[in-house]
Amino acid sequence: MAEDASGSKGLLADFPALAPAPDGTRITYLDSAATAQKPQQVIDAVSGFYERHNANINRGLYALGLEATKLYEEARADVARLLGAPPKHVIFTAGTTDALNMVAYGLADRLREGDEILLTPHEHHANIVPWQQIVLRTGARIVYCGLNDDFTIDVADLKRKMTDRTKVLAITHVSNVLGTVTPLHEIVPYAKSKGIIVVVDGAQAIPHFPVDVYALGCDAYACSAHKALGPTGIGVLYLSDKLMGMAPYRTGGDMIDDVTEQSAEFARDEPRRFEAGTPNIAGAVGFGAAARYLTTIDRGRELERELTLFRKAWDALSAIPRVTLHGPSPDAGYERVGIIEFTIDNVHPHDVAQLLGDAGVCIRSGKHCAHPLLRRMGINALNRASFYLYNTEADIDALVAAVKRAIARFDTQPKPRTEDAHIPEARR
Amino acid sequence: MNDALYREIILEEYKHPKNHGRLERPTHVARIRNSSCGDELHVTLDVADDTIRDVRFEGTGCAVSQAAASLFTERIKGLAVADVQRMDEEEIVRLLGARPNPMRMKCAVLVLRAVADALEDKRQK
């Protein structure tokens, strides 16, 4: 297998999508913040479920049905370990977006006019738009904290914004744009002291480091499998004791204790209260396999490797004329994951991403589902390269070479601009 | 595609766009956005006797959207409004000389949608 930066054997061999094609070419995958590639162990768990164990859960009294139910619950326990949570507080969802909708709608009847929902400008649309819908239904309002000059969260301002009116703080654990880790250990205890319900979006966190929801002290923690080596369409929501009784936002079969012709009694104090209908069983089993994969590797060492690659990529890109890097540098000292944002002068990020794509280098371009943050950064669109445990130094070399070729393709002549060619953000 | 899309003509149109700017007294105006990438196009038209007398565009965008805007505005000048309204994305593909992948097609047809919106503008006489 490919030797990585530190000279150790990489985990790359476990990822068939990243294996060389018959002609020897290999894609350079630097878009793991969008979705991660899957190890063979996860692929085998999903196909193995359909090949050998497929049945509906919590119903069939035949062996296959009991087996499927057992695998589903074992997967819940495996995923719960990733979060340091008891399995009975871990609800399977369709992903982070579904989980955040679940908690937002579940809290709607605890909110009323005059209440405030506190967000940060770092939030992904998934942790903004559901709250906006709750505002429409309750008359509560959304309040945002400010940012520091380097676009990280202004924690002092966030604390100032926690008032008697604040009922919910919904906050990301890791920014999907900047890659910085939110200092939750400083924020959550303060919010709890004010009696605020704390909802954490962990989509970009669980791929990179172990989470401990008890140590964090949050009331809800949402994440997806697919960014953490698991399948798409499955995620979890951890709920504290305080929230396990909230209203389920999807209702139907499996989540009830009794149903009459006119009413129903919902299951209490257990995940199935929120898991109406036949869930994504194979997806859950795949998530369980991803969780086991992550808990068997040395995660601290893998994150260190990832950050070594991040720093090398940062240095290599910053040495290219016309490339601008955005967000805090590796020397800024923030706890973070391996995400780099860059732009090339006078070349639109979509053109960059396509030219890189043509060279087999997969990066993200655009607004990263974070329009409010990009607006605050005064940037229309960005290119994002994100690193994960299967990346190697060869990926950085491919990225740098492709960026240089893209610049050459667009040549060094700047695009002529008329006075008003750029429409300022403020007028949008 | 792909190098085909980034052939010289596209880059040339991008760097030296025709009809760039805005008309002082337009009869029709539209502003349109591609929300996924943040591309934005502002189109002004001067229409008289059901004919496109003049057209200008401005905005921020990728080479594909800007080149398509340059080529398309040049193409429709002097044409009857009804003929322009009949044009679809195939016209853009012809002008670009290459078919963008589905993701980039949104960028390429931005100008087509902007002109269509402008022609439906209420200020039409």
XYZ file of C-alpha atoms in Angstrom:
553
model
C 0.000 0.000 0.000
C 1.031 3.592 -0.480
C 3.444 4.952 2.079
C 2.020 7.979 3.798
C 3.641 11.130 5.119
C 4.853 9.528 8.309
C 6.095 6.485 6.435
C 3.542 4.179 7.995
C 1.171 1.927 6.140
C -2.013 3.814 5.331
C -5.586 2.653 5.637
C -5.983 3.407 1.911
C -5.982 -0.316 1.027
C -9.368 -0.681 2.728
C -11.076 1.682 0.252
C -11.910 0.071 -3.099
C -13.144 3.334 -4.664
C -9.653 4.745 -4.204
C -7.807 1.776 -5.692
C -5.999 2.365 -8.996
C -8.012 1.734 -12.169
C -6.759 -0.952 -14.601
C -4.849 1.761 -16.462
C -3.001 2.656 -13.274
C -4.751 5.992 -12.747
C -6.324 6.731 -9.425
C -8.637 9.488 -8.290
C -7.424 12.015 -5.770
C -10.322 12.285 -3.357
C -10.266 15.525 -1.382
C -13.985 15.969 -0.795
C -14.474 13.913 2.359
C -16.174 16.819 4.137
C -18.980 16.301 1.594
C -18.980 12.529 1.956
C -16.319 9.982 2.819
C -15.356 6.940 0.774
C -16.337 3.593 2.280
C -14.029 0.841 3.535
C -14.625 -2.725 2.327
C -15.776 -3.615 5.866
C -18.759 -1.258 5.551
C -19.599 -2.358 2.007
C -19.502 -6.001 3.141
C -21.702 -5.283 6.151
C -24.397 -3.679 3.966
C -24.346 -6.289 1.203
C -23.978 -9.059 3.788
C -27.123 -7.862 5.524
C -29.128 -8.111 2.312
C -27.513 -11.420 1.347
C -27.963 -13.221 4.647
C -30.013 -11.340 7.232
C -32.728 -9.326 5.505
C -36.060 -9.144 7.328
C -38.070 -6.397 8.929
C -37.235 -5.600 12.542
C -39.346 -5.701 15.708
C -41.975 -7.846 13.968
C -41.118 -11.263 12.591
C -40.905 -13.997 15.197
C -38.962 -16.230 12.816
C -35.189 -16.544 13.160
C -34.374 -14.162 10.313
C -36.546 -11.415 11.794
C -34.943 -11.830 15.206
C -31.503 -11.753 13.602
C -32.234 -8.526 11.706
C -33.521 -6.930 14.912
C -30.411 -8.045 16.787
C -28.095 -6.625 14.100
C -29.997 -3.327 14.099
C -29.697 -2.989 17.881
C -26.037 -4.046 17.856
C -25.419 -1.325 15.279
C -27.118 1.163 17.596
C -24.765 0.132 20.396
C -21.708 0.432 18.116
C -22.733 3.904 16.962
C -23.609 4.955 20.527
C -20.016 4.152 21.526
C -18.793 6.727 18.955
C -20.749 9.350 20.880
C -20.134 8.051 24.379
C -23.898 7.708 24.747
C -26.116 4.927 26.107
C -27.810 3.132 23.156
C -31.284 3.848 24.566
C -30.656 7.539 23.970
C -29.512 7.096 20.362
C -32.159 7.399 17.650
C -31.551 6.304 14.088
C -32.421 9.048 11.577
C -31.973 9.558 7.854
C -28.890 11.705 8.547
C -27.863 14.925 10.259
C -30.438 17.048 8.429
C -33.226 14.677 9.457
C -31.907 14.602 13.031
C -31.822 18.401 13.270
C -35.336 18.640 11.851
C -36.425 16.045 14.403
C -35.114 18.042 17.333
C -36.276 21.423 15.971
C -39.831 20.216 15.379
C -39.738 18.279 18.647
C -38.951 21.465 20.561
C -41.548 23.596 18.772
C -44.158 23.191 21.500
C -41.645 24.403 24.103
C -41.144 27.707 22.249
C -43.367 30.769 22.127
C -43.348 34.377 21.048
C -40.487 36.325 22.570
C -38.267 33.238 22.965
C -34.914 33.199 21.213
C -33.055 30.490 19.344
C -29.342 31.278 19.353
C -27.267 30.233 16.331
C -23.749 30.965 15.111
C -22.815 32.155 11.621
C -20.866 28.869 11.268
C -24.037 26.826 10.938
C -24.686 24.677 7.883
C -28.089 25.322 6.286
C -29.246 22.097 7.986
C -28.911 23.840 11.353
C -30.507 27.110 10.181
C -33.436 26.376 7.896
C -35.334 23.981 10.254
C -35.160 26.629 13.026
C -36.491 29.232 10.601
C -39.495 26.981 10.045
C -39.990 26.665 13.816
C -39.882 30.458 14.084
C -42.738 30.664 11.585
C -44.785 28.295 13.745
C -43.988 29.657 17.206
C -43.204 33.364 16.921
C -39.788 32.770 18.516
C -36.881 34.550 16.854
C -33.397 33.578 15.730
C -30.389 35.446 17.083
C -26.811 35.080 15.792
C -23.571 35.707 17.628
C -20.730 37.621 15.980
C -17.425 36.406 14.554
C -13.836 37.295 15.345
C -11.688 38.980 12.686
C -10.465 35.564 11.514
C -14.111 34.423 11.133
C -13.998 32.063 14.120
C -16.888 32.229 16.598
C -16.768 35.181 19.012
C -17.374 33.181 22.181
C -17.669 36.262 24.384
C -20.409 37.623 22.128
C -22.110 34.233 22.048
C -22.234 34.244 25.854
C -23.543 37.827 25.849
C -26.356 36.723 23.559
C -27.440 34.019 26.045
C -30.199 35.796 27.953
C -33.372 34.930 29.818
C -35.104 34.845 26.446
C -32.711 32.243 24.983
C -34.356 28.823 25.004
C -32.211 26.919 22.504
C -28.579 27.123 21.401
C -28.016 25.216 18.146
C -24.332 25.069 17.326
C -21.959 23.178 15.097
C -19.142 21.107 16.609
C -16.836 21.623 13.600
C -17.256 24.243 10.876
C -17.753 22.644 7.463
C -16.134 25.740 5.943
C -13.222 26.616 8.207
C -12.590 23.182 9.732
C -12.228 24.744 13.190
C -13.536 22.945 16.280
C -16.035 25.029 18.251
C -14.852 25.417 21.884
C -17.961 23.688 23.240
C -16.290 22.932 26.602
C -16.325 26.688 27.165
C -19.765 27.338 25.680
C -22.037 24.486 26.762
C -21.564 24.720 30.566
C -22.363 28.432 30.383
C -25.495 27.758 28.321
C -26.569 25.008 30.752
C -26.145 27.386 33.690
C -28.724 29.584 31.967
C -31.088 26.643 31.449
C -30.664 26.739 27.665
C -31.263 23.578 25.627
C -28.059 22.861 23.651
C -28.292 21.140 20.255
C -24.997 20.204 18.587
C -24.494 19.511 14.874
C -21.726 16.921 14.867
C -21.714 16.081 11.155
C -18.114 17.246 10.641
C -16.886 16.111 14.060
C -17.550 12.386 14.358
C -15.489 11.534 11.254
C -12.383 12.970 12.914
C -12.402 12.432 16.670
C -14.259 10.565 19.424
C -17.168 12.469 20.923
C -18.389 12.267 24.505
C -21.882 13.703 24.779
C -21.804 13.486 28.599
C -18.556 15.434 28.832
C -19.981 17.971 26.360
C -23.168 18.215 28.398
C -25.365 18.836 25.368
C -29.059 17.913 25.179
C -28.993 16.767 21.557
C -26.211 15.667 19.210
C -26.836 15.021 15.508
C -24.592 13.291 12.994
C -24.551 11.331 9.737
C -22.938 8.040 8.882
C -21.821 8.978 5.396
C -19.164 11.495 6.388
C -17.768 8.946 8.840
C -17.191 6.020 6.427
C -20.777 4.762 6.635
C -23.621 4.629 4.102
C -25.718 7.603 2.998
C -29.295 7.997 4.246
C -28.568 7.046 7.856
C -27.535 9.048 10.892
C -28.298 9.354 14.566
C -29.654 11.808 17.064
C -28.583 11.556 20.686
C -31.099 12.992 23.125
C -30.560 13.628 26.840
C -33.136 12.506 29.425
C -34.578 15.990 29.247
C -35.478 15.651 25.559
C -36.363 11.951 25.238
C -39.992 12.872 25.915
C -40.228 15.593 23.250
C -42.866 15.310 20.560
C -41.951 12.915 17.739
C -41.986 14.734 14.400
C -42.752 11.638 12.394
C -45.481 9.319 13.562
C -46.815 5.972 12.373
C -46.063 2.323 12.918
C -43.494 0.985 15.373
C -43.372 4.130 17.501
C -46.614 3.530 19.378
C -47.718 1.597 22.453
C -51.357 1.558 21.468
C -53.541 2.931 18.696
C -57.294 3.359 18.769
C -59.444 4.563 15.889
C -59.100 8.171 17.076
C -55.823 8.423 18.955
C -52.476 6.842 19.725
C -50.191 6.434 22.679
C -46.556 6.945 21.723
C -43.733 4.820 23.038
C -41.954 6.599 25.890
C -38.316 6.847 26.888
C -36.952 4.750 24.069
C -35.567 5.463 20.602
C -38.482 3.860 18.779
C -40.631 6.816 19.883
C -38.841 8.680 17.077
C -38.333 5.823 14.586
C -41.713 5.578 12.871
C -41.954 3.160 9.971
C -39.465 0.603 8.728
C -36.077 2.231 9.175
C -32.981 2.035 6.963
C -31.917 -1.274 8.524
C -29.047 -2.070 6.165
C -27.869 1.519 6.516
C -27.856 1.189 10.290
C -25.865 -2.043 10.027
C -23.411 -0.246 7.711
C -23.149 2.645 10.179
C -22.417 0.115 12.913
C -19.601 -1.338 10.803
C -18.207 2.161 10.175
C -18.345 2.864 13.913
C -16.471 -0.371 14.641
C -13.881 0.538 11.999
C -13.368 3.950 13.603
C -13.123 2.549 17.124
C -10.496 -0.033 16.140
C -8.037 2.423 14.583
C -5.860 4.868 16.515
C -7.983 7.933 15.942
C -5.632 10.371 17.609
C -2.813 9.262 15.344
C -5.033 9.402 12.244
C -6.131 12.963 13.042
C -2.499 13.933 13.549
C -1.663 12.445 10.123
C -4.598 14.294 8.575
C -3.408 17.569 10.082
C 0.138 16.965 8.875
C -1.259 16.613 5.346
C -3.404 19.708 5.890
C -0.383 21.773 6.864
C 1.675 20.509 3.923
C -1.151 21.255 1.506
C -1.602 24.705 3.030
C 2.115 25.485 2.610
C 2.227 24.100 -0.942
C -0.881 26.009 -2.082
C 0.194 29.249 -0.427
C 3.451 29.078 -2.394
C 1.528 29.237 -5.695
C 1.124 32.791 -6.981
C -2.523 33.826 -7.482
C -3.778 31.310 -4.933
C -5.452 32.818 -1.867
C -6.116 30.690 1.214
C -9.084 31.535 3.419
C -9.716 30.944 7.102
C -7.286 30.489 9.981
C -3.811 29.215 9.026
C -2.325 26.089 10.596
C -0.233 28.399 12.797
C -3.283 30.098 14.288
C -3.323 27.381 16.931
C -6.954 26.327 16.667
C -8.131 22.827 17.356
C -9.303 21.756 13.905
C -9.743 19.151 11.181
C -8.163 19.031 7.715
C -10.225 21.435 5.621
C -8.618 24.042 3.314
C -10.499 26.829 1.567
C -8.843 28.524 -1.375
C -9.545 30.656 -4.411
C -7.545 31.455 -7.505
C -7.523 35.110 -8.560
C -9.848 35.682 -11.500
C -10.843 32.041 -11.865
C -14.287 31.156 -10.568
C -14.313 28.252 -8.054
C -16.586 26.210 -10.328
C -14.090 26.479 -13.149
C -11.304 25.481 -10.766
C -13.259 22.493 -9.481
C -14.118 21.306 -12.954
C -10.575 21.621 -14.289
C -9.328 19.761 -11.211
C -12.071 17.179 -11.682
C -10.950 16.639 -15.257
C -7.506 15.884 -13.807
C -9.031 13.337 -11.384
C -8.771 15.640 -8.379
C -12.096 15.775 -6.508
C -12.734 18.940 -4.507
C -15.839 20.920 -3.560
C -16.659 24.342 -4.940
C -19.411 26.809 -4.180
C -20.998 28.048 -0.985
C -20.824 24.787 0.997
C -24.439 25.152 2.205
C -23.246 28.002 4.402
C -24.530 31.126 2.664
C -24.639 33.229 5.870
C -20.974 32.496 6.689
C -19.738 33.186 3.154
C -21.691 36.439 3.162
C -19.963 37.439 6.411
C -16.610 36.479 4.858
C -17.462 38.657 1.852
C -16.807 35.766 -0.495
C -19.079 34.595 -3.285
C -17.783 31.038 -3.589
C -14.828 28.958 -2.433
C -12.870 25.864 -3.341
C -12.580 23.335 -0.536
C -10.084 20.503 -0.233
C -10.809 18.263 2.736
C -8.555 15.524 4.076
C -9.338 12.220 5.725
C -7.651 9.107 6.970
C -7.063 7.588 3.499
C -5.323 10.618 1.977
C -1.590 10.595 1.319
C 1.131 12.987 0.253
C 0.569 11.850 -3.320
C -2.875 13.488 -3.077
C -1.294 16.823 -2.181
C 1.114 16.531 -5.120
C -1.822 15.835 -7.456
C -3.781 18.768 -6.012
C -0.907 21.208 -6.385
C -0.094 20.051 -9.934
C -3.754 20.332 -10.961
C -4.088 23.820 -9.455
C -0.995 24.952 -11.362
C -2.397 23.485 -14.596
C -5.746 25.208 -14.030
C -3.994 28.537 -13.588
C -1.980 27.960 -16.757
C -5.159 27.046 -18.605
C -6.716 30.358 -17.662
C -3.405 32.053 -18.385
C -2.161 34.958 -16.343
C -4.125 37.747 -18.016
C -6.673 39.118 -15.607
C -10.258 39.246 -16.680
C -11.218 42.775 -17.698
C -13.799 44.244 -15.403
C -16.112 47.156 -15.871
C -16.672 49.454 -12.912
C -19.819 47.713 -11.816
C -19.017 44.178 -12.928
C -19.005 43.030 -9.340
C -22.394 43.228 -7.700
C -21.810 43.682 -3.978
C -23.314 41.107 -1.637
C -25.203 43.792 0.225
C -27.439 44.416 -2.752
C -28.565 40.835 -3.061
C -16.498 17.029 -22.175
C -14.168 18.522 -20.724
C -11.234 20.064 -21.986
C -13.571 20.653 -24.930
C -15.557 23.044 -22.791
C -12.511 24.987 -21.747
C -11.241 25.413 -25.258
C -9.865 28.751 -26.353
C -13.134 30.283 -27.504
C -14.757 29.940 -24.093
C -11.776 31.376 -22.305
C -11.552 34.164 -24.857
C -15.233 35.037 -24.378
C -14.749 34.914 -20.621
C -11.770 37.236 -20.657
C -13.164 39.577 -23.300
C -16.915 39.321 -23.006
C -19.098 41.035 -25.557
C -22.113 43.082 -24.481
C -20.780 43.457 -20.966
C -22.324 46.187 -18.824
C -25.831 47.590 -18.637
C -28.009 49.688 -20.930
C -28.907 53.141 -19.669
C -32.525 53.016 -20.754
C -33.545 49.382 -20.962
C -37.088 48.387 -21.806
C -36.608 45.031 -20.083
C -34.543 44.020 -17.052
C -33.916 40.821 -15.109
C -31.605 39.617 -12.369
C -31.138 35.924 -11.806
C -29.083 33.731 -9.498
C -27.732 30.232 -9.496
C -28.014 29.549 -5.778
C -25.690 26.554 -5.656
C -22.645 28.477 -6.832
C -23.669 32.053 -6.260
C -23.451 33.025 -9.912
C -25.505 36.101 -10.613
C -26.483 37.710 -13.886
C -28.095 41.063 -14.562
C -29.514 41.536 -18.053
C -30.809 44.702 -19.699
C -32.570 44.672 -23.065
C -33.723 47.316 -25.469
C -36.740 45.973 -27.329
C -38.636 47.850 -30.042
C -41.008 46.597 -32.703
C -40.772 43.103 -31.187
C -37.073 43.059 -31.988
C -34.061 42.890 -29.660
C -32.289 46.148 -30.517
C -29.585 45.837 -27.925
C -28.635 43.775 -24.888
C -26.072 43.928 -22.092
C -25.203 41.620 -19.211
C -23.126 41.855 -16.088
C -22.586 39.822 -12.967
C -20.321 37.408 -11.217
C -19.862 33.900 -12.451
C -17.731 31.118 -13.771
C -16.207 31.030 -17.244
C -19.051 28.858 -18.515
C -21.827 31.229 -17.415
C -19.963 34.335 -18.540
C -18.940 32.922 -21.925
C -22.469 31.670 -22.530
C -23.803 35.128 -21.673
C -21.380 36.770 -24.076
C -22.184 34.348 -26.912
C -25.934 34.316 -26.343
C -26.358 38.094 -26.079
C -24.392 38.443 -29.297
C -26.582 35.798 -30.932
C -29.946 37.391 -30.072
C -29.164 40.965 -31.051
C -31.429 41.950 -33.946
C -33.647 38.874 -33.603
C -37.406 38.885 -33.149
C -38.522 38.465 -29.519
C -40.654 35.454 -30.455
C -37.643 33.713 -32.017
C -35.549 34.314 -28.894
C -38.345 33.049 -26.654
C -38.368 29.785 -28.612
C -34.685 29.134 -27.928
C -33.784 26.446 -25.401
C -30.627 25.026 -23.868
C -29.657 23.416 -27.180
C -28.968 26.906 -28.489
C -26.445 27.415 -25.672
C -24.833 24.042 -26.360
C -24.459 25.016 -30.035
C -22.920 28.366 -29.121
C -20.493 26.823 -26.619
C -19.570 24.112 -29.088
C -19.630 21.554 -26.275
C -22.222 20.096 -23.956
C -21.568 20.934 -20.301
C -22.191 18.154 -17.786
C -25.549 18.409 -15.970
C -24.052 20.307 -13.039
C -22.506 22.943 -15.287
C -25.557 23.191 -17.533
C -27.127 25.317 -14.775
C -24.304 27.830 -15.253
C -24.562 27.706 -19.037
C -28.305 28.386 -19.209
C -28.306 31.212 -16.675
C -28.299 33.806 -19.464
C -31.120 32.020 -21.283
C -33.275 32.148 -18.135
C -32.328 35.773 -17.466
C -33.291 36.878 -20.970
C -36.536 34.893 -20.785
C -37.362 36.541 -17.428
C -36.509 39.985 -18.818
C -38.730 39.499 -21.834
C -41.608 38.788 -19.476
C -40.782 41.952 -17.551
C -43.807 44.077 -16.750
C -42.180 47.161 -18.146
C -42.672 45.731 -21.614
C -44.610 48.187 -23.738
